[in-house]
PDB file of C-alpha atoms in Angstrom:
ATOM      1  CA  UNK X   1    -112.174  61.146  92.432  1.00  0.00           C
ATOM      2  CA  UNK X   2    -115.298  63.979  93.086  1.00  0.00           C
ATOM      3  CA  UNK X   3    -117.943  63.874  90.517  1.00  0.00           C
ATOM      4  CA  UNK X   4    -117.195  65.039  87.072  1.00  0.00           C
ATOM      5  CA  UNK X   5    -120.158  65.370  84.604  1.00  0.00           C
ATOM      6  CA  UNK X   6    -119.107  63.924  81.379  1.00  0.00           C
ATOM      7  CA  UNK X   7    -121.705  63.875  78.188  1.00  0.00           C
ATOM      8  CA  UNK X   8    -122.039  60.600  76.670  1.00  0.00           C
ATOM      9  CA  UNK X   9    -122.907  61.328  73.046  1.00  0.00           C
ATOM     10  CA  UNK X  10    -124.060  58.072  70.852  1.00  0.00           C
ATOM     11  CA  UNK X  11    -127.264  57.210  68.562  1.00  0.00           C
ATOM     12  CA  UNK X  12    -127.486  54.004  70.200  1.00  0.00           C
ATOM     13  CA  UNK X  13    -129.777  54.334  73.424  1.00  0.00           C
ATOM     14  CA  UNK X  14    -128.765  50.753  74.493  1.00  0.00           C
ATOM     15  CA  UNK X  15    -125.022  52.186  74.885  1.00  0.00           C
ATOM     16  CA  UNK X  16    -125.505  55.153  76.271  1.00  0.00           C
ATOM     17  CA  UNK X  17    -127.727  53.878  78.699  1.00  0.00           C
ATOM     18  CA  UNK X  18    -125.232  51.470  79.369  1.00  0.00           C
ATOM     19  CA  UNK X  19    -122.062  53.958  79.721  1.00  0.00           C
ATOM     20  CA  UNK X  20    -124.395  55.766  81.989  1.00  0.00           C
ATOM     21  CA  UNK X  21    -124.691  53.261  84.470  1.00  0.00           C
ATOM     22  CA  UNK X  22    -121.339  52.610  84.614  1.00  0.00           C
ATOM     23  CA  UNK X  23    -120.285  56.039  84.989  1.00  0.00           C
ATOM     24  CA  UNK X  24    -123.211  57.042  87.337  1.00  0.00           C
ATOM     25  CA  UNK X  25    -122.300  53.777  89.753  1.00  0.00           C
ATOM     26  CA  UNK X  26    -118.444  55.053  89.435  1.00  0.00           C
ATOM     27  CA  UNK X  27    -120.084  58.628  91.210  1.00  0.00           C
ATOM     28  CA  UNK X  28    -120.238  60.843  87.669  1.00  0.00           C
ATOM     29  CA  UNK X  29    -122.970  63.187  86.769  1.00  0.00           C
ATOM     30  CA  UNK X  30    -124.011  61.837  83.089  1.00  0.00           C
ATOM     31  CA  UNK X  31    -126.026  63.708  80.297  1.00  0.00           C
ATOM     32  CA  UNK X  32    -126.935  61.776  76.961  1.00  0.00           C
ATOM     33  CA  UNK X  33    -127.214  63.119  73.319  1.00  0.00           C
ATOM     34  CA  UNK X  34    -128.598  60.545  70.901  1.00  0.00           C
ATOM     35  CA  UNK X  35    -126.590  63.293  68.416  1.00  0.00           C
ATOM     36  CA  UNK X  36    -123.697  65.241  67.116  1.00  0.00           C
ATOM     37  CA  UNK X  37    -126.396  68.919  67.357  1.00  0.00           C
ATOM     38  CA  UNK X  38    -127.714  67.894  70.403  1.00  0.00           C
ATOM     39  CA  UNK X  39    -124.357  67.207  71.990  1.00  0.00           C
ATOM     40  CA  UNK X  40    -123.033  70.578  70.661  1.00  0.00           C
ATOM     41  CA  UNK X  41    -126.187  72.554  72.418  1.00  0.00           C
ATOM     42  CA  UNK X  42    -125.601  70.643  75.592  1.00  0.00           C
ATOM     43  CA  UNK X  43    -121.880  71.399  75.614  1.00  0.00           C
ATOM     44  CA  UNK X  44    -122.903  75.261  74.936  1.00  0.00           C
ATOM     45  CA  UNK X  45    -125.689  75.356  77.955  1.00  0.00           C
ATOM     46  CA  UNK X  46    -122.897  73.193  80.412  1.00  0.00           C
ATOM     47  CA  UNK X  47    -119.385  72.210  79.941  1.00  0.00           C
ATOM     48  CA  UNK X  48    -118.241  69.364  80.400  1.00  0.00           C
ATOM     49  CA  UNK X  49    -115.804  67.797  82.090  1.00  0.00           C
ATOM     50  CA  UNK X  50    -115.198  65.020  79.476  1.00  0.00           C
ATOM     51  CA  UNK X  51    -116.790  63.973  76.631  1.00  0.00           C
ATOM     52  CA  UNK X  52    -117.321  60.016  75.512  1.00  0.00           C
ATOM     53  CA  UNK X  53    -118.047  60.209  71.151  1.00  0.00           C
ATOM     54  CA  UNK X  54    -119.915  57.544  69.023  1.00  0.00           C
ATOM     55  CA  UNK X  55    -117.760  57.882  65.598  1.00  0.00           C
ATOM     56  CA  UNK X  56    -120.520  56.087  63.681  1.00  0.00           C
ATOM     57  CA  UNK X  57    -123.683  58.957  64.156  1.00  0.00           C
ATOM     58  CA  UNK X  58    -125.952  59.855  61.403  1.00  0.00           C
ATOM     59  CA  UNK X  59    -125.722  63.858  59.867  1.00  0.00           C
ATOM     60  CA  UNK X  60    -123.045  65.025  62.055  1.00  0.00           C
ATOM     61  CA  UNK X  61    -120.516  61.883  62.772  1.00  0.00           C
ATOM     62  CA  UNK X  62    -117.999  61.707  65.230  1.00  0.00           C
ATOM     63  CA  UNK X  63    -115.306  63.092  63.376  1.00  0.00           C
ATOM     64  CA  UNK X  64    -116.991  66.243  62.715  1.00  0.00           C
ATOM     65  CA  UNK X  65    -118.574  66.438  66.286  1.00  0.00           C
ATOM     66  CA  UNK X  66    -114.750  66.423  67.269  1.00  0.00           C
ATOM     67  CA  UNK X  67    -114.057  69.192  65.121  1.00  0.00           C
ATOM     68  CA  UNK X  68    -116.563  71.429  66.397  1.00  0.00           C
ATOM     69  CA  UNK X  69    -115.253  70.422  69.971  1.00  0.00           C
ATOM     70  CA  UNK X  70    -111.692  71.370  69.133  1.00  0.00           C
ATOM     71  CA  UNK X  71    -112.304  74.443  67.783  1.00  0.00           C
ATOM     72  CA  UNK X  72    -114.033  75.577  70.886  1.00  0.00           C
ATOM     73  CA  UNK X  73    -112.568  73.610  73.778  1.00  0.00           C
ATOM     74  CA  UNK X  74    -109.657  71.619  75.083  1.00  0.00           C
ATOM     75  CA  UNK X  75    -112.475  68.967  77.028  1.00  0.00           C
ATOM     76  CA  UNK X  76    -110.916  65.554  77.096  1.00  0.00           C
ATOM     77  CA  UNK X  77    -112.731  63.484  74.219  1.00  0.00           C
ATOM     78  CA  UNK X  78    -112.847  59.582  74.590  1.00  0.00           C
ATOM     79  CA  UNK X  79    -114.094  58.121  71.024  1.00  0.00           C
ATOM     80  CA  UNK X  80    -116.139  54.659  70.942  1.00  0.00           C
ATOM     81  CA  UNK X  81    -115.871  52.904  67.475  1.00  0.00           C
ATOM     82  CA  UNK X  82    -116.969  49.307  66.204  1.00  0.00           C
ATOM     83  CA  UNK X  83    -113.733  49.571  64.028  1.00  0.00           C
ATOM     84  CA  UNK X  84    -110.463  48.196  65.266  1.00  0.00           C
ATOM     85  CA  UNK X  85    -108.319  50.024  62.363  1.00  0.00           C
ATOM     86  CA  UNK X  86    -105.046  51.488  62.741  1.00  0.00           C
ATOM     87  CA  UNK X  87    -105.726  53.999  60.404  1.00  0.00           C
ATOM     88  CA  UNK X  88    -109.365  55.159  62.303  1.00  0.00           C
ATOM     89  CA  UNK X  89    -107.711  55.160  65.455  1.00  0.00           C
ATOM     90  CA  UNK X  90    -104.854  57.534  63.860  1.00  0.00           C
ATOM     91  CA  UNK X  91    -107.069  59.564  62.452  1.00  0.00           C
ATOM     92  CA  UNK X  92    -109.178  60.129  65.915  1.00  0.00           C
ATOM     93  CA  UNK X  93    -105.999  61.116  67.804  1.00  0.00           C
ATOM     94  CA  UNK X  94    -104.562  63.473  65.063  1.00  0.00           C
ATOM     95  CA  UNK X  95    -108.040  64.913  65.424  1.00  0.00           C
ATOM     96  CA  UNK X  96    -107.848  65.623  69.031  1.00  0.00           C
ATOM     97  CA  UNK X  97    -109.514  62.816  70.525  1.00  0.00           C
ATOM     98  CA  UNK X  98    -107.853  61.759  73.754  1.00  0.00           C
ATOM     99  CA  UNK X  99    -108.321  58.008  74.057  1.00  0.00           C
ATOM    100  CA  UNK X 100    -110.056  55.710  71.653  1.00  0.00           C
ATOM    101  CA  UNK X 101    -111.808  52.520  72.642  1.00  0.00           C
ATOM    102  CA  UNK X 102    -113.273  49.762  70.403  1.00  0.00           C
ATOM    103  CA  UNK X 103    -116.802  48.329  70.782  1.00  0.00           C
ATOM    104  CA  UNK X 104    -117.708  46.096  72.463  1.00  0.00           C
ATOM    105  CA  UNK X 105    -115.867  47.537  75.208  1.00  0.00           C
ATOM    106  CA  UNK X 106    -114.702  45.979  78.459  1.00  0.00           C
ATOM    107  CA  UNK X 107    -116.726  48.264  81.150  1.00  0.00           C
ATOM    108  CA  UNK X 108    -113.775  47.795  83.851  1.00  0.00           C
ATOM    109  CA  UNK X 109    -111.877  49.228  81.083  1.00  0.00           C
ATOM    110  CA  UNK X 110    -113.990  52.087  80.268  1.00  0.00           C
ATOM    111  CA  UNK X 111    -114.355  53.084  83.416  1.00  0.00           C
ATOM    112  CA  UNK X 112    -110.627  53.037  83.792  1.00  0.00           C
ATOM    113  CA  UNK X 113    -109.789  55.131  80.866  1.00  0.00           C
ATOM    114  CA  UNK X 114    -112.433  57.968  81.576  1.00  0.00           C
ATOM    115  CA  UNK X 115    -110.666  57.875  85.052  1.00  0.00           C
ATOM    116  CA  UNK X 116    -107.520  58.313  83.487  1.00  0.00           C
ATOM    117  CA  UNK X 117    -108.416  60.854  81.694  1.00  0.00           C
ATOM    118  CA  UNK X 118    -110.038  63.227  84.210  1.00  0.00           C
ATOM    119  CA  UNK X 119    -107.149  62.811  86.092  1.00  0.00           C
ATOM    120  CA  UNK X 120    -105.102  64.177  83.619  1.00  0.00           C
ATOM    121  CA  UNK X 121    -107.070  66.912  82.917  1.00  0.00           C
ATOM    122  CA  UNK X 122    -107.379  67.438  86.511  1.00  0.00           C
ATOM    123  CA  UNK X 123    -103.468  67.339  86.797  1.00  0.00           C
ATOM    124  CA  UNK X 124    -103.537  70.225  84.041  1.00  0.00           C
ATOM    125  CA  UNK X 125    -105.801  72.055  86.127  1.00  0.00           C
ATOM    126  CA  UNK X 126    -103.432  72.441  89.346  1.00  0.00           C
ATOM    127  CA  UNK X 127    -100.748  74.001  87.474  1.00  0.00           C
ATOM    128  CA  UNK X 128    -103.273  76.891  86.415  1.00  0.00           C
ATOM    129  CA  UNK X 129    -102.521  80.029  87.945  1.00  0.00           C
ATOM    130  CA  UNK X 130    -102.079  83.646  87.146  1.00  0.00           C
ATOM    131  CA  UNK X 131     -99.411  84.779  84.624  1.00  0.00           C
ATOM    132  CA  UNK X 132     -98.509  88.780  84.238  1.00  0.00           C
ATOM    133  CA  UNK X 133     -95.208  90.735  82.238  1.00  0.00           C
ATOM    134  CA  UNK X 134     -95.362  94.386  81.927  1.00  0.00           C
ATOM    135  CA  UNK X 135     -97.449  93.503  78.504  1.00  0.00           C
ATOM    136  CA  UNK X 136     -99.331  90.072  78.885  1.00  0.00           C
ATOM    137  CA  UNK X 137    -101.325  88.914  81.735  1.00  0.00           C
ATOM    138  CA  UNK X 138    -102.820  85.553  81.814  1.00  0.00           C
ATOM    139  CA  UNK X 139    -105.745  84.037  84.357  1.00  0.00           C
ATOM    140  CA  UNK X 140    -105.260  80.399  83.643  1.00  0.00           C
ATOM    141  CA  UNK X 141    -108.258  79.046  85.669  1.00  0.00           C
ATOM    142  CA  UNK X 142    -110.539  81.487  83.442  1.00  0.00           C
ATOM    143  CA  UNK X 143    -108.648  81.504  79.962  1.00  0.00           C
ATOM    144  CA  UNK X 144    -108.814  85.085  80.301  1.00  0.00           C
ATOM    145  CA  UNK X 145    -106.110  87.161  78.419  1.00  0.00           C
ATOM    146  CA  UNK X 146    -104.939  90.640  78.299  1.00  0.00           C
ATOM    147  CA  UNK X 147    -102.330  92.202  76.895  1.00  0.00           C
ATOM    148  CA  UNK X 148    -101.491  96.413  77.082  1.00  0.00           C
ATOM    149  CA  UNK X 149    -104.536  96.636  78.735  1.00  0.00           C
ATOM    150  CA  UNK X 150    -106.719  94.759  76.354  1.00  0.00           C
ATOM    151  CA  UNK X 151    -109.114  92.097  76.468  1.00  0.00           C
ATOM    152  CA  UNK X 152    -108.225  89.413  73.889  1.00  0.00           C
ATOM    153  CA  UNK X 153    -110.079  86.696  72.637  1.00  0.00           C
ATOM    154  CA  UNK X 154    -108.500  83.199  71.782  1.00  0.00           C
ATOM    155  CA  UNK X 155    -109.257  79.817  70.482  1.00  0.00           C
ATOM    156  CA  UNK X 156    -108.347  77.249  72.541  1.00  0.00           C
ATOM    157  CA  UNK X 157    -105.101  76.042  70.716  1.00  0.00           C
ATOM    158  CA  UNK X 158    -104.143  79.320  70.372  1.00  0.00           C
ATOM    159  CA  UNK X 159    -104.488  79.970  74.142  1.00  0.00           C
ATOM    160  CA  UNK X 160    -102.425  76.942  74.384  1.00  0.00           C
ATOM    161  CA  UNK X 161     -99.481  77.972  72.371  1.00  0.00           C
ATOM    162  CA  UNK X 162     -99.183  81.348  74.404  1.00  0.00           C
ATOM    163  CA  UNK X 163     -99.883  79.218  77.675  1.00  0.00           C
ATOM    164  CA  UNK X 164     -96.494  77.273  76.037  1.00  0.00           C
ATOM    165  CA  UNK X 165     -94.426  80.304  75.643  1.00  0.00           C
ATOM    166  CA  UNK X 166     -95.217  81.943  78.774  1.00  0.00           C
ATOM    167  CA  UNK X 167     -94.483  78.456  80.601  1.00  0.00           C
ATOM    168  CA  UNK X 168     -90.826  78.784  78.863  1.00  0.00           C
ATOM    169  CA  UNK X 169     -89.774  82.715  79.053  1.00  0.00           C
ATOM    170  CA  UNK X 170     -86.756  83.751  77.380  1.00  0.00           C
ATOM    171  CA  UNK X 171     -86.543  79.910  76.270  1.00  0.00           C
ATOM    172  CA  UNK X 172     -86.099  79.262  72.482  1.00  0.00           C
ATOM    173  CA  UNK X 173     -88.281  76.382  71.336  1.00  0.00           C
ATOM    174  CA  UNK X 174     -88.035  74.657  68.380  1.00  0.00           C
ATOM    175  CA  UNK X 175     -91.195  73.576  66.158  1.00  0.00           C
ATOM    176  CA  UNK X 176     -90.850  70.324  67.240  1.00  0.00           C
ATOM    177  CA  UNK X 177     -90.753  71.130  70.827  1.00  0.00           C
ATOM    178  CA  UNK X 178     -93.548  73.439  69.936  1.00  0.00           C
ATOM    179  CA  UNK X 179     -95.896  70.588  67.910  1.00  0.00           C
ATOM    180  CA  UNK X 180     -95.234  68.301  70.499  1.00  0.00           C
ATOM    181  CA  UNK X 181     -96.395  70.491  73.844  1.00  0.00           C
ATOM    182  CA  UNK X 182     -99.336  72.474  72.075  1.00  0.00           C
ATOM    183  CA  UNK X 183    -100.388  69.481  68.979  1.00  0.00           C
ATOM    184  CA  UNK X 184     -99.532  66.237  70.934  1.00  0.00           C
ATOM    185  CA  UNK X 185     -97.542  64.970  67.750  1.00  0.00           C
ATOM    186  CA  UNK X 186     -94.340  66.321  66.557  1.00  0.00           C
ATOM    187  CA  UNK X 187     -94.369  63.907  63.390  1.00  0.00           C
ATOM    188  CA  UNK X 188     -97.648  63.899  62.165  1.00  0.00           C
ATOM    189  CA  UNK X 189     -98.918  67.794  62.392  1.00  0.00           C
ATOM    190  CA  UNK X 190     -96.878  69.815  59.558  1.00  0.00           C
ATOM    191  CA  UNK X 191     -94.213  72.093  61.092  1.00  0.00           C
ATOM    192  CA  UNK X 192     -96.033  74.820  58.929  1.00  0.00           C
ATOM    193  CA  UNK X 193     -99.030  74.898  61.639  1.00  0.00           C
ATOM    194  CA  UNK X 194     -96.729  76.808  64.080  1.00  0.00           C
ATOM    195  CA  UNK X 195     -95.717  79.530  61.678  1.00  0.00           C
ATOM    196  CA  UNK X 196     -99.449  79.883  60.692  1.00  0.00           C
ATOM    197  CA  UNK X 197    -100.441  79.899  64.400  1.00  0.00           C
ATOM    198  CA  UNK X 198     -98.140  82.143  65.641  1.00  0.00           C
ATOM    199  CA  UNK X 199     -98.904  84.553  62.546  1.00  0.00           C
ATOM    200  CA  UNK X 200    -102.512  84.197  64.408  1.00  0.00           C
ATOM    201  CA  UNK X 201    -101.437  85.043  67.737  1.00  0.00           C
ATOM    202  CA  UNK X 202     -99.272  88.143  67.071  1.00  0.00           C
ATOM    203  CA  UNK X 203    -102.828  89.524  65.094  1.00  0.00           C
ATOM    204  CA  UNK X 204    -105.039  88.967  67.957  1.00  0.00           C
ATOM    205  CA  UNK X 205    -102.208  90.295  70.717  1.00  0.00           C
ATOM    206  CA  UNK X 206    -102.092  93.297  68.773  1.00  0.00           C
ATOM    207  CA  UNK X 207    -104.273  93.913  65.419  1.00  0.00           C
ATOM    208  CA  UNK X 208    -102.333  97.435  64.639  1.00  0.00           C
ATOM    209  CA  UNK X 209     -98.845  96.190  65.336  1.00  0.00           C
ATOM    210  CA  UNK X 210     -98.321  92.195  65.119  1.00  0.00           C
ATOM    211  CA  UNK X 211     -94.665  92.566  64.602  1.00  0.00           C
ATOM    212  CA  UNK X 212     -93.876  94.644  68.020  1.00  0.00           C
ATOM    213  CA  UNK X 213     -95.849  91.195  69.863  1.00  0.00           C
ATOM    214  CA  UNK X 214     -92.534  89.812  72.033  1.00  0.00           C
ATOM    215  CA  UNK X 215     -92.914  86.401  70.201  1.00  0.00           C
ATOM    216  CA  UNK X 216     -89.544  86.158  68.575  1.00  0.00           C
ATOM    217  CA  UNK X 217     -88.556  84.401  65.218  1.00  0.00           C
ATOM    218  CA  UNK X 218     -85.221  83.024  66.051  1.00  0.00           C
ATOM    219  CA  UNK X 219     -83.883  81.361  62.386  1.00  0.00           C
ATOM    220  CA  UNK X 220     -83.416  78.034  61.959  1.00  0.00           C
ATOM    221  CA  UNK X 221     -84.121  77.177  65.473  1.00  0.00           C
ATOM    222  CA  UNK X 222     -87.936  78.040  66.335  1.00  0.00           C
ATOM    223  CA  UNK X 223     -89.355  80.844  68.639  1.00  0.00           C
ATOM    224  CA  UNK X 224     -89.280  82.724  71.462  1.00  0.00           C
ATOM    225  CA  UNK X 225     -91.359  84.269  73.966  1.00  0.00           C
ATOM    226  CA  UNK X 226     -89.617  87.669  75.901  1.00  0.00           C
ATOM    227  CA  UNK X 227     -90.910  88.284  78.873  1.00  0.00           C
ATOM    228  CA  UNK X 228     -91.520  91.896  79.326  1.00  0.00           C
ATOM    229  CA  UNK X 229     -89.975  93.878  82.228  1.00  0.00           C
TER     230      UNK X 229
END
């Protein structure tokens, strides 16, 4: 696997330095924040390619770290915890979080699971590619969106759900389908998080006439996207 530069974010130097030399002698370009600020300004300057959290951080913990993350990028999270709780490790994945591993860690494992995870995300990445109706267009590689000739601007889960319709035109999908291929979790995410994202994405399609956006509400069944000829 080619180098991926992955930000190692923990308030223990002994650990990061640690996960560093693992991940540096496995051929990764590490960074280090000792904090949840400094880990958001690094991840502003540079993306990353995937992101290793310390739940336990003073001022801004991991769980709020990973909701900053979320609401501005899809980046594979991994969290480290000393807490081997069902409920934390739940809680992480309804989050966002990615994997979960419990200190102390195996570093065989670690390694293993960050290189499972790239390769995921790296599997995501080859099925990017260029998506255009006689309304929508779509650049996949650069998240960049238009539709009737206008720029729009969208979070990352709501660039996911359109990414999920397009993938399926003319396709009803339920809002299970729906949780489970944009939220991960079809059981634990309330079905009312569709509604109120698609609500969202008709807006920012088209501010002046939501309604005329060719998402469809099909009753008692879910939605549909129809392609535009």
């Amino acid at each position: 696997m080619s180098a991926s530069r992955i930000l190692v974010v923990d308030d223990d130097a002994d650990i990061r330095g640690l996960v560093r030399s693992l991940l540096e002698r496995a051929g990764h370009v590490v960074e280090e924040a000792p904090d949840g600020r400094s880990a958001l300004r690094s991840l502003y300057a540079t993306p990353a390619d995937l992101v290793i959290l310390d739940v336990a951080m003073p001022e801004l913990d991991g769980w709020a770290m990973l909701e900053r993350i979320r609401d501005v990028s899809d980046v594979p999270v991994l969290m480290l915890t000393a807490h081997d709780a069902e409920l934390e490790r739940v809680r992480g994945l309804k989050g966002g979080a990615d994997d979960y591993v419990v200190k102390p860690f195996g570093r065989q494992e670690l390694v293993a699971r960050v290189q499972a995870l790239l390769r995921r995300a790296a599997g995501r990445g080859e099925q990017q590619e260029l998506y255009a109706d006689a309304a929508l267009s779509i650049d996949f590689a650069k998240r960049a969106v238009r539709y009737r000739e206008r720029d729009v601007q969208l979070t990352p889960l709501e660039f996911k759900l359109l990414s999920t319709f397009v993938r399926h035109p003319n396709q009803v999908l339920s809002r299970g389908q729906l949780l489970e291929l944009v939220w991960g979790d079809a059981y634990s995410v309330s079905p009312d998080q569709v509604k109120l994202y698609v609500g969202y994405l008709r807006r920012k399609l088209d501010p002046e006439a939501p309604d005329s956006v060719p998402i469809e509400t099909v009753r008692g069944f879910g939605y549909l996207y129809r392609r535009t000829t």
